[in-house]
Short mmCIF file of C-alpha atoms and ligand atoms in Angstrom, two decimals:
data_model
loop_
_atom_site.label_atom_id
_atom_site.label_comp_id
_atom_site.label_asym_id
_atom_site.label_seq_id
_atom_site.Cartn_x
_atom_site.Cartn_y
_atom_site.Cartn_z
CA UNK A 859 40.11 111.39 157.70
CA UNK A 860 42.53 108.54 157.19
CA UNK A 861 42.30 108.10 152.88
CA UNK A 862 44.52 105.11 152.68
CA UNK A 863 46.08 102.02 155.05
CA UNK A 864 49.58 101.97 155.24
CA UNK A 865 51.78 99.71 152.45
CA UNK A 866 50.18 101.56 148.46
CA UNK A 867 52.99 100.91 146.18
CA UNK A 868 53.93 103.88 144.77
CA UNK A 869 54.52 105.25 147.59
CA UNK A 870 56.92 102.33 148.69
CA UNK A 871 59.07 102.10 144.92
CA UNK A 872 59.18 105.73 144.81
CA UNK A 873 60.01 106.80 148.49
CA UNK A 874 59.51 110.21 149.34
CA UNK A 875 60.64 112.04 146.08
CA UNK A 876 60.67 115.66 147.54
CA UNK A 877 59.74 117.44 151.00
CA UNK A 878 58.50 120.70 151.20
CA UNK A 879 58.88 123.29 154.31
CA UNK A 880 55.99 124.27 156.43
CA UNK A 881 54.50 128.13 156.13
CA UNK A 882 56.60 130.19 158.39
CA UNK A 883 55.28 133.70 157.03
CA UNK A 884 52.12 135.61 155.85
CA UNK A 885 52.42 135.06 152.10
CA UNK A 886 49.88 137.05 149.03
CA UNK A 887 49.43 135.36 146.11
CA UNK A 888 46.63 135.40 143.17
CA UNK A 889 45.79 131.79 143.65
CA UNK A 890 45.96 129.74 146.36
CA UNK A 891 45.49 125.94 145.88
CA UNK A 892 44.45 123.69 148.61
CA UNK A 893 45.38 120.02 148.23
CA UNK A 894 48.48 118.62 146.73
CA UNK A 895 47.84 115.93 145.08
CA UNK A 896 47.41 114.91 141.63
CA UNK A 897 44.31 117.81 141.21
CA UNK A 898 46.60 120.29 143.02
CA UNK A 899 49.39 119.39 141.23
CA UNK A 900 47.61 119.59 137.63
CA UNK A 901 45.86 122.79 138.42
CA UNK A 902 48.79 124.40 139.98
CA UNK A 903 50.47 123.64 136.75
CA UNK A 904 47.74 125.72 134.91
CA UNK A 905 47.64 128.47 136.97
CA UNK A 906 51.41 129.38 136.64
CA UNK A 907 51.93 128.51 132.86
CA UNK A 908 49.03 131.42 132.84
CA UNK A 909 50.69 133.90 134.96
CA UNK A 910 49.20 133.70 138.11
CA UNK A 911 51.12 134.35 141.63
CA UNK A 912 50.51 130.72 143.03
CA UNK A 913 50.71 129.42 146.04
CA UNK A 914 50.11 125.38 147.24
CA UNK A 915 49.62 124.18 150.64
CA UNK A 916 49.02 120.92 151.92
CA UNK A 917 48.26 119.27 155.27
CA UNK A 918 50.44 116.19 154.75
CA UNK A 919 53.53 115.24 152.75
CA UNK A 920 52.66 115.89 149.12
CA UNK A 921 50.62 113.24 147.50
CA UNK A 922 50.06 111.37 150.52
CA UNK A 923 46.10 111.61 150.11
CA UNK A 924 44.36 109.66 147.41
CA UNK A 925 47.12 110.14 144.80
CA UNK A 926 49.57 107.22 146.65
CA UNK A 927 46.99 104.92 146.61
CA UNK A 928 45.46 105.14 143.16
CA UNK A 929 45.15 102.44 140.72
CA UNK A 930 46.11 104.79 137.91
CA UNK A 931 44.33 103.57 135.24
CA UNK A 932 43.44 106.39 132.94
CA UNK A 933 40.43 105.75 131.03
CA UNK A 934 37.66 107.42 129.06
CA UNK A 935 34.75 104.87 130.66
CA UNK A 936 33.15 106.94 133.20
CA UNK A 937 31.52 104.26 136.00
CA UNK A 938 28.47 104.52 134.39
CA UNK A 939 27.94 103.51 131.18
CA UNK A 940 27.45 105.85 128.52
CA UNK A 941 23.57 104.27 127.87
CA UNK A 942 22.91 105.04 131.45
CA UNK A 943 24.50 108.24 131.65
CA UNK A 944 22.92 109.36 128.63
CA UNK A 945 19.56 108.90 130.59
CA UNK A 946 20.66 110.43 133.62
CA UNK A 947 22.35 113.92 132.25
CA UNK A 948 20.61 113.68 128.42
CA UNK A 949 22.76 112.73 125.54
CA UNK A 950 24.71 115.77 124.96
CA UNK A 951 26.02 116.19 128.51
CA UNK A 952 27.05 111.95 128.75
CA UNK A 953 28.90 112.58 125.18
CA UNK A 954 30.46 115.63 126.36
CA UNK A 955 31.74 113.93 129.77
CA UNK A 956 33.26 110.52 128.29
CA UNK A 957 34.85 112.52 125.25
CA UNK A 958 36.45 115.14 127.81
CA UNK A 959 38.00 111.72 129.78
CA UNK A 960 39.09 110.92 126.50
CA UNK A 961 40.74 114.33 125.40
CA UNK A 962 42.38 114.13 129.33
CA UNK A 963 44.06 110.81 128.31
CA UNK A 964 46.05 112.64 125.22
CA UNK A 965 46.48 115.84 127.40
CA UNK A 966 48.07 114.00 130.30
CA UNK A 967 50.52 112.25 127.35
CA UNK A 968 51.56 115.56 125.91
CA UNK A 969 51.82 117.03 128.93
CA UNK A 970 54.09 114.01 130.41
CA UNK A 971 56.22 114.40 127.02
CA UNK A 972 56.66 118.27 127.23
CA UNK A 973 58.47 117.64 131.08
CA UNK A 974 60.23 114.49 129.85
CA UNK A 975 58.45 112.86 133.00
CA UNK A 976 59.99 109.19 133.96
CA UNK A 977 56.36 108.25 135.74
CA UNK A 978 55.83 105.61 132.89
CA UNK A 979 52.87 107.26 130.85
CA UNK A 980 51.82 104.13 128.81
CA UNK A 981 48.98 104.06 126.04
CA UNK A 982 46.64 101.09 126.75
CA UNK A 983 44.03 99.65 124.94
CA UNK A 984 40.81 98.63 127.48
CA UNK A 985 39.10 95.34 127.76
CA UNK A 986 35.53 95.81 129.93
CA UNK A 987 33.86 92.43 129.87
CA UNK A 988 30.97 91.00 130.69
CA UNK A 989 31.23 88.72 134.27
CA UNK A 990 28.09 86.94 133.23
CA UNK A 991 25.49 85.71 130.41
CA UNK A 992 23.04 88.68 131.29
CA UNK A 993 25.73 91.50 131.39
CA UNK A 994 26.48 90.75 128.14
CA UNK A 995 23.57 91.42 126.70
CA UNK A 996 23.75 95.20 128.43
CA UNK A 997 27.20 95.43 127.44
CA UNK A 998 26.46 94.82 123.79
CA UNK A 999 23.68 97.96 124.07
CA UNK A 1000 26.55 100.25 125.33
CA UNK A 1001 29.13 98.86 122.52
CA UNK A 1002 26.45 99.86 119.96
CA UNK A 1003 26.33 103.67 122.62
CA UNK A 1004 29.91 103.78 122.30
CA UNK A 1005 29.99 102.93 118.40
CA UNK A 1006 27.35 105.20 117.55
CA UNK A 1007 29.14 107.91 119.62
CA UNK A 1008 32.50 107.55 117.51
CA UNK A 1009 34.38 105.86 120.23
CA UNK A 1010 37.37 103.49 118.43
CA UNK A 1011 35.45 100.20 120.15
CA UNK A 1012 35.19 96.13 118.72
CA UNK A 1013 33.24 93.49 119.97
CA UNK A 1014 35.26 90.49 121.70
CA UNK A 1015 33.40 87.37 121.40
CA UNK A 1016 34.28 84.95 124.66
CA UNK A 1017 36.59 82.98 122.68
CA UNK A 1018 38.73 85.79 121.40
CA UNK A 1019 38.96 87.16 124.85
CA UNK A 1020 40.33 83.57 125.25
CA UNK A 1021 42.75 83.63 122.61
CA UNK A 1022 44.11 87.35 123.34
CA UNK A 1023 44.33 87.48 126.81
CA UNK A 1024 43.68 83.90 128.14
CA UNK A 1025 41.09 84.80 130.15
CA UNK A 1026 37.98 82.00 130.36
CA UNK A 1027 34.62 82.07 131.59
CA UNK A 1028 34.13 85.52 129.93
CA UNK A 1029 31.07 86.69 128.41
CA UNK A 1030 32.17 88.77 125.76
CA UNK A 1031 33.51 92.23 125.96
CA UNK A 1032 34.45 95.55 124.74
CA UNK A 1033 37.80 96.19 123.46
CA UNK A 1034 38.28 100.62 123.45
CA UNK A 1035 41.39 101.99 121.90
CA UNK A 1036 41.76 104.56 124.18
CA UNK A 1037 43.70 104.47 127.43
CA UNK A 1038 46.16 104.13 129.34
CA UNK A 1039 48.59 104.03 132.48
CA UNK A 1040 51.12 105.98 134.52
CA UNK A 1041 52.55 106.52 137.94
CA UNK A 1042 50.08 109.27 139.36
CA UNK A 1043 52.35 109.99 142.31
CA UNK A 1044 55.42 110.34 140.46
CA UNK A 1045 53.86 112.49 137.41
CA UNK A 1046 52.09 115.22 140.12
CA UNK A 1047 55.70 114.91 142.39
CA UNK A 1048 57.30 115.55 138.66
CA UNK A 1049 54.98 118.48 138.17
CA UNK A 1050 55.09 120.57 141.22
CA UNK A 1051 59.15 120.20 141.05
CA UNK A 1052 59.11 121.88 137.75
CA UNK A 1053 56.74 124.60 138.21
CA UNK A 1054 58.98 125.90 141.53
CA UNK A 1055 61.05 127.12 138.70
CA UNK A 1056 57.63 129.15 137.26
CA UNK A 1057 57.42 131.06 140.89
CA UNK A 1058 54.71 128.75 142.45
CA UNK A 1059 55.44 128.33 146.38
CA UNK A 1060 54.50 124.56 147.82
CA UNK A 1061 53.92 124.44 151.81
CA UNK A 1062 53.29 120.96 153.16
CA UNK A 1063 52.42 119.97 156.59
CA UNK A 1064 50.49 123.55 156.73
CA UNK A 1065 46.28 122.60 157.14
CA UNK A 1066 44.16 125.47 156.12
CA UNK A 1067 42.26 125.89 159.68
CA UNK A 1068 40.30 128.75 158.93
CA UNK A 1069 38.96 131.21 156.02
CA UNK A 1070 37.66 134.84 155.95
CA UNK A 1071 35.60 136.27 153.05
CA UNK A 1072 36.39 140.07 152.24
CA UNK A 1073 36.06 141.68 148.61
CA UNK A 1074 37.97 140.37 146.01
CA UNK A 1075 40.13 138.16 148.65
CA UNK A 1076 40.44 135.53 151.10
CA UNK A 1077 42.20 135.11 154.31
CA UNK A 1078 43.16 132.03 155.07
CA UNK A 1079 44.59 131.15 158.27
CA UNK A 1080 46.52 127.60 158.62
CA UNK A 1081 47.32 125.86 161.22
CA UNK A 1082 50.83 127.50 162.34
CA UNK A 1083 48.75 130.61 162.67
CA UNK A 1084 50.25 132.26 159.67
CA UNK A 1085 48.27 133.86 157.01
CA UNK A 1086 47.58 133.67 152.97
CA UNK A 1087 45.98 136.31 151.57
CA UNK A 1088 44.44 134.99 148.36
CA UNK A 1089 42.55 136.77 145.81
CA UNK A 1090 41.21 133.04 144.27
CA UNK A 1091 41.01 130.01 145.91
CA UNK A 1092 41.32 126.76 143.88
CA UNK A 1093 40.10 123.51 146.71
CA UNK A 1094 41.64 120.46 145.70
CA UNK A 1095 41.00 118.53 148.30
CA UNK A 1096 39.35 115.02 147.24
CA UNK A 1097 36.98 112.97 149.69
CA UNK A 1098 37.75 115.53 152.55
CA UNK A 1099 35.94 118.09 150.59
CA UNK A 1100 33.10 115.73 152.82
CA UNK A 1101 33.79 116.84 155.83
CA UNK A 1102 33.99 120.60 154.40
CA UNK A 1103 30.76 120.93 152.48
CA UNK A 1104 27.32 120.25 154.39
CA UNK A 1105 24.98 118.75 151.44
CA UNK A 1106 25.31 114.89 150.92
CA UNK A 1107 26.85 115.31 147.60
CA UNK A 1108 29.12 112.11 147.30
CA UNK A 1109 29.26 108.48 149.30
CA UNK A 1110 32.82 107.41 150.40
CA UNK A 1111 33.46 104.41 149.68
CA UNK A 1112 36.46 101.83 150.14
CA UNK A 1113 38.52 99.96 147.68
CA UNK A 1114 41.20 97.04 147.83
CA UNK A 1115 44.15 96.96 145.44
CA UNK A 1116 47.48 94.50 145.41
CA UNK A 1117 50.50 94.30 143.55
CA UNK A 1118 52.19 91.30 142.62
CA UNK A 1119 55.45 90.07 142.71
CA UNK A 1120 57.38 90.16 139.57
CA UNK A 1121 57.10 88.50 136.51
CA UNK A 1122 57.23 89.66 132.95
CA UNK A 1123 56.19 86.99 131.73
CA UNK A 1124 53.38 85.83 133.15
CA UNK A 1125 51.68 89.28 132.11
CA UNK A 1126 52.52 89.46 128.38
CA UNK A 1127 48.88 89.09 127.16
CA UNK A 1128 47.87 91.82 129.00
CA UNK A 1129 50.96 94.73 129.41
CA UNK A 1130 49.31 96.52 126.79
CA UNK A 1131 45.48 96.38 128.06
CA UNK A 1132 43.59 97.85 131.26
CA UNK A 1133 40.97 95.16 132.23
CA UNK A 1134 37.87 95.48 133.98
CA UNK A 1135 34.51 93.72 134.69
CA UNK A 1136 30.72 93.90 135.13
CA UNK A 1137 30.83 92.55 138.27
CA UNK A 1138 29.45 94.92 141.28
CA UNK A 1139 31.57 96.21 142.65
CA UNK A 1140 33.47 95.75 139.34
CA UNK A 1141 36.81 94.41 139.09
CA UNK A 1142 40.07 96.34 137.73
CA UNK A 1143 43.68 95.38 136.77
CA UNK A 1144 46.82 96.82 134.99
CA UNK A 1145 50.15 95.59 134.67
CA UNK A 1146 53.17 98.09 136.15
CA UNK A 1147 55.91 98.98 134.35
CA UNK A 1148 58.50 96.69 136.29
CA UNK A 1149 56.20 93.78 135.28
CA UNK A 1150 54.02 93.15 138.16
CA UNK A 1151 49.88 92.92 138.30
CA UNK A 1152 47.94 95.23 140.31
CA UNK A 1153 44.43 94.30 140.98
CA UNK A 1154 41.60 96.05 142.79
CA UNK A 1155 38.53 96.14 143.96
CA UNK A 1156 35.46 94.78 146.81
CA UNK A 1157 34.25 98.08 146.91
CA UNK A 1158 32.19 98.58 150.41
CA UNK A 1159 30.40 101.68 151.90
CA UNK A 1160 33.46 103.48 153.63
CA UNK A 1161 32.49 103.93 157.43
CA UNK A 1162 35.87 104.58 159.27
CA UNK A 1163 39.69 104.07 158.62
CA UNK A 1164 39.78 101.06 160.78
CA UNK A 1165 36.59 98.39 159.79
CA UNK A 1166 38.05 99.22 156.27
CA UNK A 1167 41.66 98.20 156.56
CA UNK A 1168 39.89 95.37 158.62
CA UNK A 1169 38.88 93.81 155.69
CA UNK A 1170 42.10 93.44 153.88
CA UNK A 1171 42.99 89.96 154.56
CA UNK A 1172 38.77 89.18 153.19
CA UNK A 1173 39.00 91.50 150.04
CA UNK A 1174 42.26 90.34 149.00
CA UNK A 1175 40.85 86.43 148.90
CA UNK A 1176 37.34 87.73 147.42
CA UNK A 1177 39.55 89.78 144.61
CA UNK A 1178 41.73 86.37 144.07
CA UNK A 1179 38.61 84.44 143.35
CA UNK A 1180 37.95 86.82 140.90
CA UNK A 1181 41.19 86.63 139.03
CA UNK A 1182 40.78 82.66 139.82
CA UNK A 1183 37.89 82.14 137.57
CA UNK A 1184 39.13 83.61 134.14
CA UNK A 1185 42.49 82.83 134.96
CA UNK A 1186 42.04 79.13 136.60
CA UNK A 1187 46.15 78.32 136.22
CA UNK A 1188 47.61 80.87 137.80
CA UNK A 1189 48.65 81.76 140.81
CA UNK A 1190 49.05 85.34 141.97
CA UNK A 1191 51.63 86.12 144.66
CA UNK A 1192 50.83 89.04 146.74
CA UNK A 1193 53.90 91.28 147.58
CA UNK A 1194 51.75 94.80 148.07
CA UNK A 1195 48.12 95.27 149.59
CA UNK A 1196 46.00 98.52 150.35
CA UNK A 1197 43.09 100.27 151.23
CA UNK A 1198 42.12 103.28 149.82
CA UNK A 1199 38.63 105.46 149.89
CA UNK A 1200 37.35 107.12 147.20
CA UNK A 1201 34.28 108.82 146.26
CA UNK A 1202 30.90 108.02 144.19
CA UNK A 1203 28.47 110.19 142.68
CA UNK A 1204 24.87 108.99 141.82
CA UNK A 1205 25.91 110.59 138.27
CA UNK A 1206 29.59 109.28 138.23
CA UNK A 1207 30.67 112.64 137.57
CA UNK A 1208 32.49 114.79 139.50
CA UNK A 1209 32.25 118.07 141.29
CA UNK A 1210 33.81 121.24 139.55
CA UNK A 1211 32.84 124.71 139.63
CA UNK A 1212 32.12 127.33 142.25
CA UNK A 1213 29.80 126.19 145.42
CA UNK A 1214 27.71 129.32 147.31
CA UNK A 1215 28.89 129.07 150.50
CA UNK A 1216 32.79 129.64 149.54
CA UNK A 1217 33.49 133.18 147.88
CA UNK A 1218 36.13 133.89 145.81
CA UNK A 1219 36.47 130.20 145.40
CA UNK A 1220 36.05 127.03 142.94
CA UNK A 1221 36.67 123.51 143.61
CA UNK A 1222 38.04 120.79 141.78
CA UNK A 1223 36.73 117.08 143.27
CA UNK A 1224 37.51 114.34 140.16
CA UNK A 1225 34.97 111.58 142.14
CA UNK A 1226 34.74 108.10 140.71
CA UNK A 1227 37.09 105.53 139.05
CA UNK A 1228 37.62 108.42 136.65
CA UNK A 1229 39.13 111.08 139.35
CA UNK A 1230 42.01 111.26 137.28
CA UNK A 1231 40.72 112.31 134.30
CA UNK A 1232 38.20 114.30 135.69
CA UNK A 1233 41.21 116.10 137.29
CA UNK A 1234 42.66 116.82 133.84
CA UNK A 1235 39.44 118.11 132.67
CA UNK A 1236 39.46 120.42 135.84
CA UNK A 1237 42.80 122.27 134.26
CA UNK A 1238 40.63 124.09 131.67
CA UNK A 1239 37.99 124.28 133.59
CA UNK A 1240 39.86 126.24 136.19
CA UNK A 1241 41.48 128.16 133.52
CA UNK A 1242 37.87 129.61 132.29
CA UNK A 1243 36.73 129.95 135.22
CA UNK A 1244 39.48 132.46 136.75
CA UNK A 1245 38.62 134.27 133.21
CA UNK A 1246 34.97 134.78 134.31
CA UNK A 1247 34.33 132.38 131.17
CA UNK A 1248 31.52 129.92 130.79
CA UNK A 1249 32.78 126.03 130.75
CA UNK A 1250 30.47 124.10 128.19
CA UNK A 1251 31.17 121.22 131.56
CA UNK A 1252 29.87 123.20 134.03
CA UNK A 1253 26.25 122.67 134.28
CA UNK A 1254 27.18 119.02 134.51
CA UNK A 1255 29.50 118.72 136.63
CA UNK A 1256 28.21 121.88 139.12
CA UNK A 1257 27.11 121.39 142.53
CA UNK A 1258 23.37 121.08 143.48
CA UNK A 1259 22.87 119.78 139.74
C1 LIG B 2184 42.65 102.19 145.48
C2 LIG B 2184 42.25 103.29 144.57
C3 LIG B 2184 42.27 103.09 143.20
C4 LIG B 2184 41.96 104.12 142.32
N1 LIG B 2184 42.10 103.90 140.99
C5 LIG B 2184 41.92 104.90 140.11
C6 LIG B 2184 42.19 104.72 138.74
O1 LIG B 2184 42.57 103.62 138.31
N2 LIG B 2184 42.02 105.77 137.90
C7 LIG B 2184 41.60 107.00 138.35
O2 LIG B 2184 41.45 107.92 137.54
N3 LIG B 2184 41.34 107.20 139.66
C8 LIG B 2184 41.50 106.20 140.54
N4 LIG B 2184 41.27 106.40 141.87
C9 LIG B 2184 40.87 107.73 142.30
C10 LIG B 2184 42.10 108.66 142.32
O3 LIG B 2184 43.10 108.09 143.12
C11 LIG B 2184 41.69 110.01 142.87
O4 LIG B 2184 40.72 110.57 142.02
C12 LIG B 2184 42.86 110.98 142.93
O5 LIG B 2184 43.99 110.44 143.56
C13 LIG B 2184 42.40 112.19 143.70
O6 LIG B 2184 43.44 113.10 143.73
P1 LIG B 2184 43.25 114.43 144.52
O7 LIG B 2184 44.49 115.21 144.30
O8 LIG B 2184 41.97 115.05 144.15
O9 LIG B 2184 43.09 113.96 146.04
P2 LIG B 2184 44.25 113.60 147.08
O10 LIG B 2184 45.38 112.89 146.45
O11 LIG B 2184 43.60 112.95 148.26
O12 LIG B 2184 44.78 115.03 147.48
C14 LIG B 2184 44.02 115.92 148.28
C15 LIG B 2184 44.98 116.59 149.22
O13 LIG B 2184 44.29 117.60 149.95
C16 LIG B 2184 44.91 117.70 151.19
N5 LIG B 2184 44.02 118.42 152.12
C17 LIG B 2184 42.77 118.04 152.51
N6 LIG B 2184 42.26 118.95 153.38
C18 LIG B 2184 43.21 119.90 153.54
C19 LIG B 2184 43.30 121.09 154.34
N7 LIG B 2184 42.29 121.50 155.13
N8 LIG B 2184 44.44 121.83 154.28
C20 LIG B 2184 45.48 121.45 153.48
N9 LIG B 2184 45.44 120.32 152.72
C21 LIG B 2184 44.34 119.57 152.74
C22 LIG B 2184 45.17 116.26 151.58
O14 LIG B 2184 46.18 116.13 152.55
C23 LIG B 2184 45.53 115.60 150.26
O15 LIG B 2184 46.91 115.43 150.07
C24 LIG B 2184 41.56 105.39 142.80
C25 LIG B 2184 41.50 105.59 144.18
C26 LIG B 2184 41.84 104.58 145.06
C27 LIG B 2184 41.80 104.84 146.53
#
């Protein structure tokens, strides 16, 4: 599966940071993680700061899935609202999920302090508002959700969104404390570098082709014929997890995002704030940290690589309108444009935890605008589960839940 067209940003400022050789032995290890990007990078960290022989392969260049064409907004705001999720999952299971996103935002800060990482981790306030007179009346039933829950959250009449951010023809909104940005590619890149120095082996360009189930291990075979034997496997494999797992468990879907050119100015109402809207698909924006906008969305069912970077020229006019109509002055200068796909669960939640057809074996799939954070959240998880331990997460995020 191609996950992304051709020109995402981060992959363009940062080049390619480091390059990893191919598997040219049979290797043993404890762990073995499949995937390598952000969730492989994040859970590989785990596993070696507890000990664990570790070993990470990857089909393509690190991070050249998902991770280089993420939005990177890191927020606590699952897709679906915490009113709604409280009826899908019951209350304790929606409060449990949003305040985990939340914890992951201050974990993925302390983490990015403790390796002095330069991917710009930024705290960010968030601004979701209301596209239209009857989302706001919705929206105003998940501030009171949100309040009641003990989320830091305020009320943003129309006019204040005005006066804060400049944005018109808003409907009201709700202003969260928590969240923020950061350069996804650069942080897991960051990551993996570091924990070389902890024993864990990284293998790129090597696809794992095939797996054999014995007692109390794994052989996996990739595609240079060579051989891992594993005694865990960790699967970190995003939206390809599709094409590995039979059940309909998650619709791929597409998404647009562009960058624009530079200007420092022009942004200062909003460097400080992640903004996003009611619309559906909903709207998202952030500003970088060399002063630039980057703007996404016109989600569309995903069906193949090509009909979706098809549409780029469309979505990036249909996202522009958007922008257009709270932001009538302004003119937005393209210098980046993507495609990515990215996965949606009817629960917005994602997909951690052991699945029966794959012994010896847990995945970690952060689905959803959240994947990030979800990803975070998959650290401990992983870490109780290789302990035989109960996650008080699991039974939400399990597979055939
Ligand atoms: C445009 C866009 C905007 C987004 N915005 C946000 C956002 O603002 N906030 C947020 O939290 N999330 C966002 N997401 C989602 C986020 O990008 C993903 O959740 C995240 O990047 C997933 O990381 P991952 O490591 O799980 O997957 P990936 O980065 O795709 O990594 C999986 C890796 O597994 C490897 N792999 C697959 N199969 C095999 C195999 N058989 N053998 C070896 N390797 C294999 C792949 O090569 C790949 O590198 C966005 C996504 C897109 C596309």
């Amino acid at each position: 599966m191609n996950l992304r067209s051709n020109e995402p940003f981060w992959l363009l400022k940062n080049g390619l940071i480091t390059s990893y050789p191919s598997l040219k032995s049979n290797e043993e290890c404890d762990v073995l993680i499949v995937g390598g990007g952000i969730t492989g990078s994040l859970i590989a960290h785990q596993m070696v700061m507890e000990g664990y022989k570790t070993i990470l392969i990857d089909k393509r260049e690190i991070c050249n899935g998902s991770t280089s064409a993420t939005t990177s907004m890191l927020q606590y705001e699952i897709d679906i609202p915490l009113s709604e999720l409280i009826m899908k999952v019951g209350k304790k299971g929606a409060l449990r999920s949003y305040k985990a996103c939340s914890d992951a935002i201050d974990k993925i800060e302390k983490l990015s302090k403790e390796i002095k990482s330069g991917s710009g981790f930024k705290r960010k306030k968030s601004l979701y508002y209301a596209s239209n007179k009857k989302d706001s009346q919705w929206l105003k039933k998940e501030f009171e959700a949100r309040k009641s829950a003990g989320f830091d959250v305020k009320w943003l009449e129309a006019e204040e969104i005005e006066d804060r951010f400049g944005f018109e023809k808003t409907f009201g909104g709700i202003l969260s404390k928590q969240g923020a940005s950061i350069d996804a590619f650069k942080f897991s890149h960051e990551l993996l570098k570091l924990n070389i120095k902890g024993g864990l082996q990284i293998f790129d360009k090597t696809e794992m082709n095939k797996v054999e189930y014995y007692k109390g291990f794994n052989l996996v075979t990739v595609d240079s014929g060579f051989q891992i034997k594993a005694k865990k496997m960790i699967y970190c494999i995003g939206y390809e997890s599709k094409n590995l797992i039979k059940e309909n468990f998650v619709n791929l879907k597409s998404t647009y995002a562009l960058v624009s050119e530079i200007d420092k100015k022009k942004f200062k109402n909003i460097i400080n704030t992640l903004v996003w809207n009611t619309d559906k698909p909903y709207m998202y924006m952030r500003t970088t940290d060399d002063g630039r906008l980057l703007i996404g969305g016109g989600d569309e069912d995903f069906y193949d690589a090509g009909k979706r970077d098809a549409l780029l020229n469309k979505k990036e006019k249909e996202i522009l309108r958007i922008l257009k109509k709270i932001k009538p002055d302004y003119n937005f200068y393209t210098d980046f444009i993507w495609a990515g796909t990215f996965g949606e669960t009817k629960d917005g939640l994602p997909y951690i935890g052991e699945h029966k057809n794959f012994k010896n074996s847990y995945f970690v799939l952060g689905f959803g605008g959240n994947g990030i954070t979800f990803s975070v959240t998959g650290m401990e998880m992983a870490s109780f589960f290789m302990k035989r331990k109960k996650h008080p997460l699991s039974r939400y995020f399990k597979f055939g839940r």
